[in-house]
């Protein structure tokens, strides 16, 4: 199947979350090069293709919340998600909020209160952190409008994120990385699904891969679909076996 032959409604259907979720469903989305690089010169933009961009947009449209590690928010200069009137109406018609919040996971609270996360957004970002984070930095983030939630005493684990998002009724979770956060989620067994775009490029260099954790955590997954675009982009969706 080729993405240009698929309409947006087809993609929404192919990437639909399970119905009637009674706990958060963690979908993780990444783009990688054929040789496994997660970035080019420290950002993922160099891996993007038109088909990847389409799916990235559809995945955001279907989500209650977009979760991201602070490393990615900093290196990719994250801003809030944007919706136009038509998209907002489609979302609210499907029982979603008009705009999905960005939830940043951080241990250090080292986020710049003047960055796009706070200034280029229509709704406040969530900052999910631990009681060990620097109190002054957290206050600066609150002052900049962040909705700060202490979700753990020391280390933020995948299960802490599941509980925090569940309490807020945010069950259709889209995690956009990065590799450090994905590794933690994998270690904690909370990854329900992975969407990976393979970009038709070889990168070499020293870029890492999509997941990083101190120990290996072999996790069996089964394919839901594999789509190929004419330019060679492969769009895959995997769910936990
Ligand atoms: N190709 C893609 O699709 C894609 C997607 C995302 C990112 N990337 C790339 O990945 C690179 C960033 O990698 P990264 O490993 O630094 O990303 P990351 O996982 O987003 O960031 C790691 C940082 O996030 C916070 N964090 C992650 N997990 C945490 C946890 N369980 N508890 C508390 N804090 C947690 C910590 O921030 P603090 O230091 O603030 O405590 C940690 O230092 C960039 O080059 C980016 O372009 C690529």
Tab-separated table of C-alpha atoms and ligand atoms in Angstrom:
chain	number	residue	atom	x	y	z
A	1	UNK	CA	0.000	0.000	0.000
A	2	UNK	CA	1.252	3.448	-0.797
A	3	UNK	CA	0.457	6.431	1.428
A	4	UNK	CA	-0.510	8.795	-1.446
A	5	UNK	CA	-3.242	6.277	-2.333
A	6	UNK	CA	-4.503	6.448	1.232
A	7	UNK	CA	-6.712	9.362	2.206
A	8	UNK	CA	-6.424	11.029	5.603
A	9	UNK	CA	-9.486	9.091	6.778
A	10	UNK	CA	-7.742	5.823	5.805
A	11	UNK	CA	-4.690	6.842	7.843
A	12	UNK	CA	-6.853	7.831	10.828
A	13	UNK	CA	-8.456	4.412	10.666
A	14	UNK	CA	-5.124	2.547	10.254
A	15	UNK	CA	-3.684	4.356	13.271
A	16	UNK	CA	-6.792	4.379	15.466
A	17	UNK	CA	-6.303	3.705	19.180
A	18	UNK	CA	-8.183	0.755	20.662
A	19	UNK	CA	-11.767	1.624	21.596
A	20	UNK	CA	-12.874	2.041	25.201
A	21	UNK	CA	-9.467	2.307	26.853
A	22	UNK	CA	-9.642	1.836	30.619
A	23	UNK	CA	-6.001	2.776	31.145
A	24	UNK	CA	-3.446	4.784	29.144
A	25	UNK	CA	-2.276	3.220	25.891
A	26	UNK	CA	1.331	4.211	25.218
A	27	UNK	CA	2.050	4.659	21.535
A	28	UNK	CA	5.637	5.643	20.721
A	29	UNK	CA	6.552	7.224	17.389
A	30	UNK	CA	10.001	7.593	15.840
A	31	UNK	CA	11.670	8.134	12.501
A	32	UNK	CA	14.962	6.366	11.836
A	33	UNK	CA	17.379	6.077	8.912
A	34	UNK	CA	17.891	2.695	7.209
A	35	UNK	CA	21.142	2.322	9.168
A	36	UNK	CA	19.415	3.083	12.456
A	37	UNK	CA	20.281	6.739	13.071
A	38	UNK	CA	17.743	8.663	15.146
A	39	UNK	CA	19.043	12.096	14.197
A	40	UNK	CA	21.193	14.036	11.767
A	41	UNK	CA	23.363	16.689	13.401
A	42	UNK	CA	21.384	16.295	16.628
A	43	UNK	CA	17.871	16.756	15.239
A	44	UNK	CA	15.396	14.430	13.563
A	45	UNK	CA	14.350	16.899	10.824
A	46	UNK	CA	16.926	15.525	8.364
A	47	UNK	CA	15.142	12.159	8.415
A	48	UNK	CA	11.656	13.436	7.614
A	49	UNK	CA	9.850	12.623	4.363
A	50	UNK	CA	6.398	13.705	3.131
A	51	UNK	CA	4.828	10.364	4.147
A	52	UNK	CA	6.403	10.547	7.615
A	53	UNK	CA	5.109	14.080	8.045
A	54	UNK	CA	1.588	12.957	7.114
A	55	UNK	CA	1.610	10.151	9.645
A	56	UNK	CA	3.226	12.360	12.322
A	57	UNK	CA	0.338	14.796	11.878
A	58	UNK	CA	-2.329	12.076	11.974
A	59	UNK	CA	-0.824	10.572	15.137
A	60	UNK	CA	-0.971	13.968	16.854
A	61	UNK	CA	-4.544	14.409	15.717
A	62	UNK	CA	-5.597	11.129	17.371
A	63	UNK	CA	-3.846	11.708	20.714
A	64	UNK	CA	-5.079	13.015	24.064
A	65	UNK	CA	-1.542	14.027	25.004
A	66	UNK	CA	1.907	14.233	23.420
A	67	UNK	CA	4.606	13.050	25.822
A	68	UNK	CA	8.237	13.898	25.224
A	69	UNK	CA	11.516	13.658	27.114
A	70	UNK	CA	13.113	16.948	28.087
A	71	UNK	CA	16.194	16.145	25.958
A	72	UNK	CA	14.028	16.068	22.852
A	73	UNK	CA	12.038	19.144	23.869
A	74	UNK	CA	15.343	21.033	24.243
A	75	UNK	CA	17.144	19.752	21.137
A	76	UNK	CA	14.095	20.032	18.865
A	77	UNK	CA	12.956	23.349	20.397
A	78	UNK	CA	9.456	22.024	20.992
A	79	UNK	CA	6.471	24.345	20.882
A	80	UNK	CA	2.836	23.513	21.570
A	81	UNK	CA	0.767	21.445	19.135
A	82	UNK	CA	-1.189	23.533	16.653
A	83	UNK	CA	-4.709	22.915	15.386
A	84	UNK	CA	-6.801	24.827	12.891
A	85	UNK	CA	-10.577	25.184	13.254
A	86	UNK	CA	-11.348	22.139	11.102
A	87	UNK	CA	-8.943	19.915	13.040
A	88	UNK	CA	-10.181	21.226	16.385
A	89	UNK	CA	-13.745	20.399	15.333
A	90	UNK	CA	-12.749	16.906	14.218
A	91	UNK	CA	-10.998	16.347	17.549
A	92	UNK	CA	-13.820	17.613	19.729
A	93	UNK	CA	-16.286	15.617	17.589
A	94	UNK	CA	-14.268	12.511	18.513
A	95	UNK	CA	-14.371	13.315	22.225
A	96	UNK	CA	-10.855	14.790	22.364
A	97	UNK	CA	-9.800	18.216	23.584
A	98	UNK	CA	-9.359	20.782	20.801
A	99	UNK	CA	-5.574	20.752	21.238
A	100	UNK	CA	-3.442	17.984	22.772
A	101	UNK	CA	-1.112	19.263	25.504
A	102	UNK	CA	2.631	18.602	25.341
A	103	UNK	CA	3.779	16.764	28.477
A	104	UNK	CA	7.515	17.029	29.110
A	105	UNK	CA	9.199	14.437	31.321
A	106	UNK	CA	12.176	15.832	33.187
A	107	UNK	CA	14.238	14.943	36.245
A	108	UNK	CA	16.194	18.198	36.290
A	109	UNK	CA	13.408	20.689	35.411
A	110	UNK	CA	16.072	22.249	33.178
A	111	UNK	CA	13.648	23.811	30.699
A	112	UNK	CA	13.890	27.380	29.467
A	113	UNK	CA	10.765	29.320	30.541
A	114	UNK	CA	11.263	31.633	27.545
A	115	UNK	CA	11.400	28.747	25.039
A	116	UNK	CA	8.680	27.919	22.492
A	117	UNK	CA	7.262	25.317	24.844
A	118	UNK	CA	5.875	28.205	26.903
A	119	UNK	CA	5.623	31.006	24.369
A	120	UNK	CA	4.413	29.259	21.193
A	121	UNK	CA	1.444	27.340	22.500
A	122	UNK	CA	-2.276	27.837	22.945
A	123	UNK	CA	-2.453	25.667	26.071
A	124	UNK	CA	-0.002	25.260	28.961
A	125	UNK	CA	2.527	22.441	28.761
A	126	UNK	CA	2.505	19.751	31.439
A	127	UNK	CA	5.794	19.200	33.210
A	128	UNK	CA	5.993	15.722	34.735
A	129	UNK	CA	8.827	15.509	37.197
A	130	UNK	CA	9.978	14.211	40.575
A	131	UNK	CA	10.198	15.651	44.088
A	132	UNK	CA	13.981	15.726	43.607
A	133	UNK	CA	13.758	18.433	40.917
A	134	UNK	CA	15.074	21.880	41.743
A	135	UNK	CA	12.231	23.825	43.435
A	136	UNK	CA	13.318	27.224	42.093
A	137	UNK	CA	13.425	25.977	38.521
A	138	UNK	CA	9.990	24.416	38.947
A	139	UNK	CA	8.622	27.719	40.256
A	140	UNK	CA	10.010	29.511	37.179
A	141	UNK	CA	8.238	26.972	34.965
A	142	UNK	CA	4.977	27.479	36.889
A	143	UNK	CA	5.405	31.246	36.537
A	144	UNK	CA	5.787	30.723	32.783
A	145	UNK	CA	2.415	28.933	32.773
A	146	UNK	CA	3.400	25.271	33.074
A	147	UNK	CA	1.113	22.779	34.754
A	148	UNK	CA	3.767	21.090	36.922
A	149	UNK	CA	3.033	17.707	38.460
A	150	UNK	CA	5.375	15.820	40.780
A	151	UNK	CA	4.729	12.234	39.727
A	152	UNK	CA	7.495	10.435	41.663
A	153	UNK	CA	9.677	10.809	44.729
A	154	UNK	CA	13.006	10.430	42.922
A	155	UNK	CA	13.149	8.750	39.510
A	156	UNK	CA	10.224	9.055	37.117
A	157	UNK	CA	9.288	5.553	35.983
A	158	UNK	CA	6.937	4.475	33.204
A	159	UNK	CA	4.361	3.386	35.766
A	160	UNK	CA	4.408	6.867	37.351
A	161	UNK	CA	3.590	8.361	33.963
A	162	UNK	CA	0.797	5.852	33.386
A	163	UNK	CA	-0.788	6.767	36.766
A	164	UNK	CA	-0.409	10.514	36.267
A	165	UNK	CA	-1.921	10.489	32.777
A	166	UNK	CA	-4.683	8.124	33.835
A	167	UNK	CA	-5.687	10.469	36.682
A	168	UNK	CA	-6.049	13.231	34.124
A	169	UNK	CA	-8.118	11.018	31.803
A	170	UNK	CA	-5.371	11.213	29.147
A	171	UNK	CA	-5.447	7.685	27.764
A	172	UNK	CA	-4.544	8.021	24.112
A	173	UNK	CA	-0.876	8.702	24.700
A	174	UNK	CA	1.537	9.591	21.920
A	175	UNK	CA	5.182	9.570	23.010
A	176	UNK	CA	7.445	11.291	20.490
A	177	UNK	CA	10.655	10.123	22.150
A	178	UNK	CA	13.395	10.541	22.674
A	179	UNK	CA	15.546	7.463	23.029
A	180	UNK	CA	16.179	7.934	26.763
A	181	UNK	CA	12.503	8.178	27.631
A	182	UNK	CA	11.600	5.326	25.259
A	183	UNK	CA	14.245	3.142	26.947
A	184	UNK	CA	12.696	3.787	30.369
A	185	UNK	CA	9.199	3.026	29.092
A	186	UNK	CA	10.483	-0.218	27.555
A	187	UNK	CA	12.275	-1.228	30.750
A	188	UNK	CA	9.061	-0.658	32.679
A	189	UNK	CA	6.941	-2.656	30.230
A	190	UNK	CA	4.503	0.151	29.497
A	191	UNK	CA	5.002	0.444	25.722
A	192	UNK	CA	1.853	-0.811	23.992
A	193	UNK	CA	2.756	0.217	20.485
A	194	UNK	CA	5.574	1.528	18.332
A	195	UNK	CA	5.192	3.380	15.061
A	196	UNK	CA	8.475	3.625	13.186
A	197	UNK	CA	9.169	5.350	9.937
A	198	UNK	CA	12.242	4.116	8.119
A	199	UNK	CA	13.534	7.015	6.095
A	200	UNK	CA	15.192	5.995	2.807
A	201	UNK	CA	18.603	7.291	3.865
A	202	UNK	CA	21.924	6.086	5.237
A	203	UNK	CA	23.416	8.464	7.783
A	204	UNK	CA	26.493	6.897	9.418
A	205	UNK	CA	28.104	9.183	11.980
A	206	UNK	CA	27.612	8.852	15.713
A	207	UNK	CA	23.849	9.291	16.081
A	208	UNK	CA	22.204	6.893	18.530
A	209	UNK	CA	19.292	4.580	17.936
A	210	UNK	CA	15.655	4.976	18.926
A	211	UNK	CA	15.840	3.357	22.380
A	212	UNK	CA	18.474	3.500	25.075
A	213	UNK	CA	18.382	1.743	28.429
A	214	UNK	CA	21.081	0.487	30.800
A	215	UNK	CA	20.145	-3.144	30.160
A	216	UNK	CA	18.563	-4.955	27.227
A	217	UNK	CA	14.819	-5.564	27.473
A	218	UNK	CA	13.808	-7.937	24.653
A	219	UNK	CA	10.111	-7.298	23.987
A	220	UNK	CA	8.168	-9.188	21.318
A	221	UNK	CA	6.038	-7.095	19.009
A	222	UNK	CA	3.682	-8.044	16.180
A	223	UNK	CA	3.141	-5.967	13.035
A	224	UNK	CA	-0.155	-4.197	12.454
A	225	UNK	CA	0.843	-2.808	9.087
A	226	UNK	CA	3.728	-1.922	6.781
A	227	UNK	CA	3.159	0.863	4.281
A	228	UNK	CA	5.616	1.829	1.563
A	229	UNK	CA	5.712	5.200	-0.144
A	230	UNK	CA	7.018	5.629	-3.682
A	231	UNK	CA	10.178	7.332	-2.360
A	232	UNK	CA	11.024	4.257	-0.270
A	233	UNK	CA	9.735	5.528	3.080
A	234	UNK	CA	8.475	2.590	5.152
A	235	UNK	CA	5.765	3.255	7.719
A	236	UNK	CA	5.375	0.466	10.236
A	237	UNK	CA	3.034	-0.012	13.162
A	238	UNK	CA	3.892	-2.622	15.824
A	239	UNK	CA	1.893	-3.615	18.892
A	240	UNK	CA	2.968	-5.601	21.935
A	241	UNK	CA	2.610	-9.349	21.354
B	1	LIG	N1	14.068	10.418	15.112
B	1	LIG	C1	13.107	10.654	15.977
B	1	LIG	O1	11.950	10.316	15.742
B	1	LIG	C2	13.446	11.340	17.261
B	1	LIG	C3	12.465	11.515	18.227
B	1	LIG	C4	12.812	12.121	19.428
B	1	LIG	C5	14.115	12.526	19.652
B	1	LIG	N2	15.032	12.336	18.684
B	1	LIG	C6	16.430	12.738	18.901
B	1	LIG	O2	16.900	12.180	20.098
B	1	LIG	C7	17.881	13.056	20.650
B	1	LIG	C8	17.565	13.309	22.125
B	1	LIG	O3	17.813	12.096	22.802
B	1	LIG	P1	17.601	11.954	24.371
B	1	LIG	O4	17.859	10.555	24.769
B	1	LIG	O5	18.307	13.087	25.070
B	1	LIG	O6	16.064	12.234	24.439
B	1	LIG	P2	15.009	12.249	25.605
B	1	LIG	O7	14.673	10.892	26.074
B	1	LIG	O8	13.919	13.083	25.066
B	1	LIG	O9	15.711	13.097	26.747
B	1	LIG	C9	16.390	12.581	27.838
B	1	LIG	C10	16.095	13.571	28.929
B	1	LIG	O10	14.672	13.574	29.132
B	1	LIG	C11	14.365	13.520	30.484
B	1	LIG	N3	13.881	12.202	30.781
B	1	LIG	C12	13.760	11.143	29.950
B	1	LIG	N4	13.242	10.091	30.593
B	1	LIG	C13	13.056	10.494	31.868
B	1	LIG	C14	12.561	9.878	33.029
B	1	LIG	N5	12.150	8.604	33.023
B	1	LIG	N6	12.500	10.587	34.169
B	1	LIG	C15	12.893	11.877	34.204
B	1	LIG	N7	13.386	12.526	33.137
B	1	LIG	C16	13.452	11.838	31.989
B	1	LIG	C17	15.673	13.825	31.204
B	1	LIG	O11	15.720	15.247	31.180
B	1	LIG	P3	16.430	16.176	32.242
B	1	LIG	O12	17.851	16.201	31.804
B	1	LIG	O13	15.767	17.495	32.114
B	1	LIG	O14	16.255	15.557	33.594
B	1	LIG	C18	16.702	13.221	30.254
B	1	LIG	O15	17.981	13.810	30.405
B	1	LIG	C19	17.857	14.336	19.843
B	1	LIG	O16	18.942	14.293	18.944
B	1	LIG	C20	16.551	14.235	19.082
B	1	LIG	O17	16.620	14.884	17.847
B	1	LIG	C21	14.735	11.753	17.501
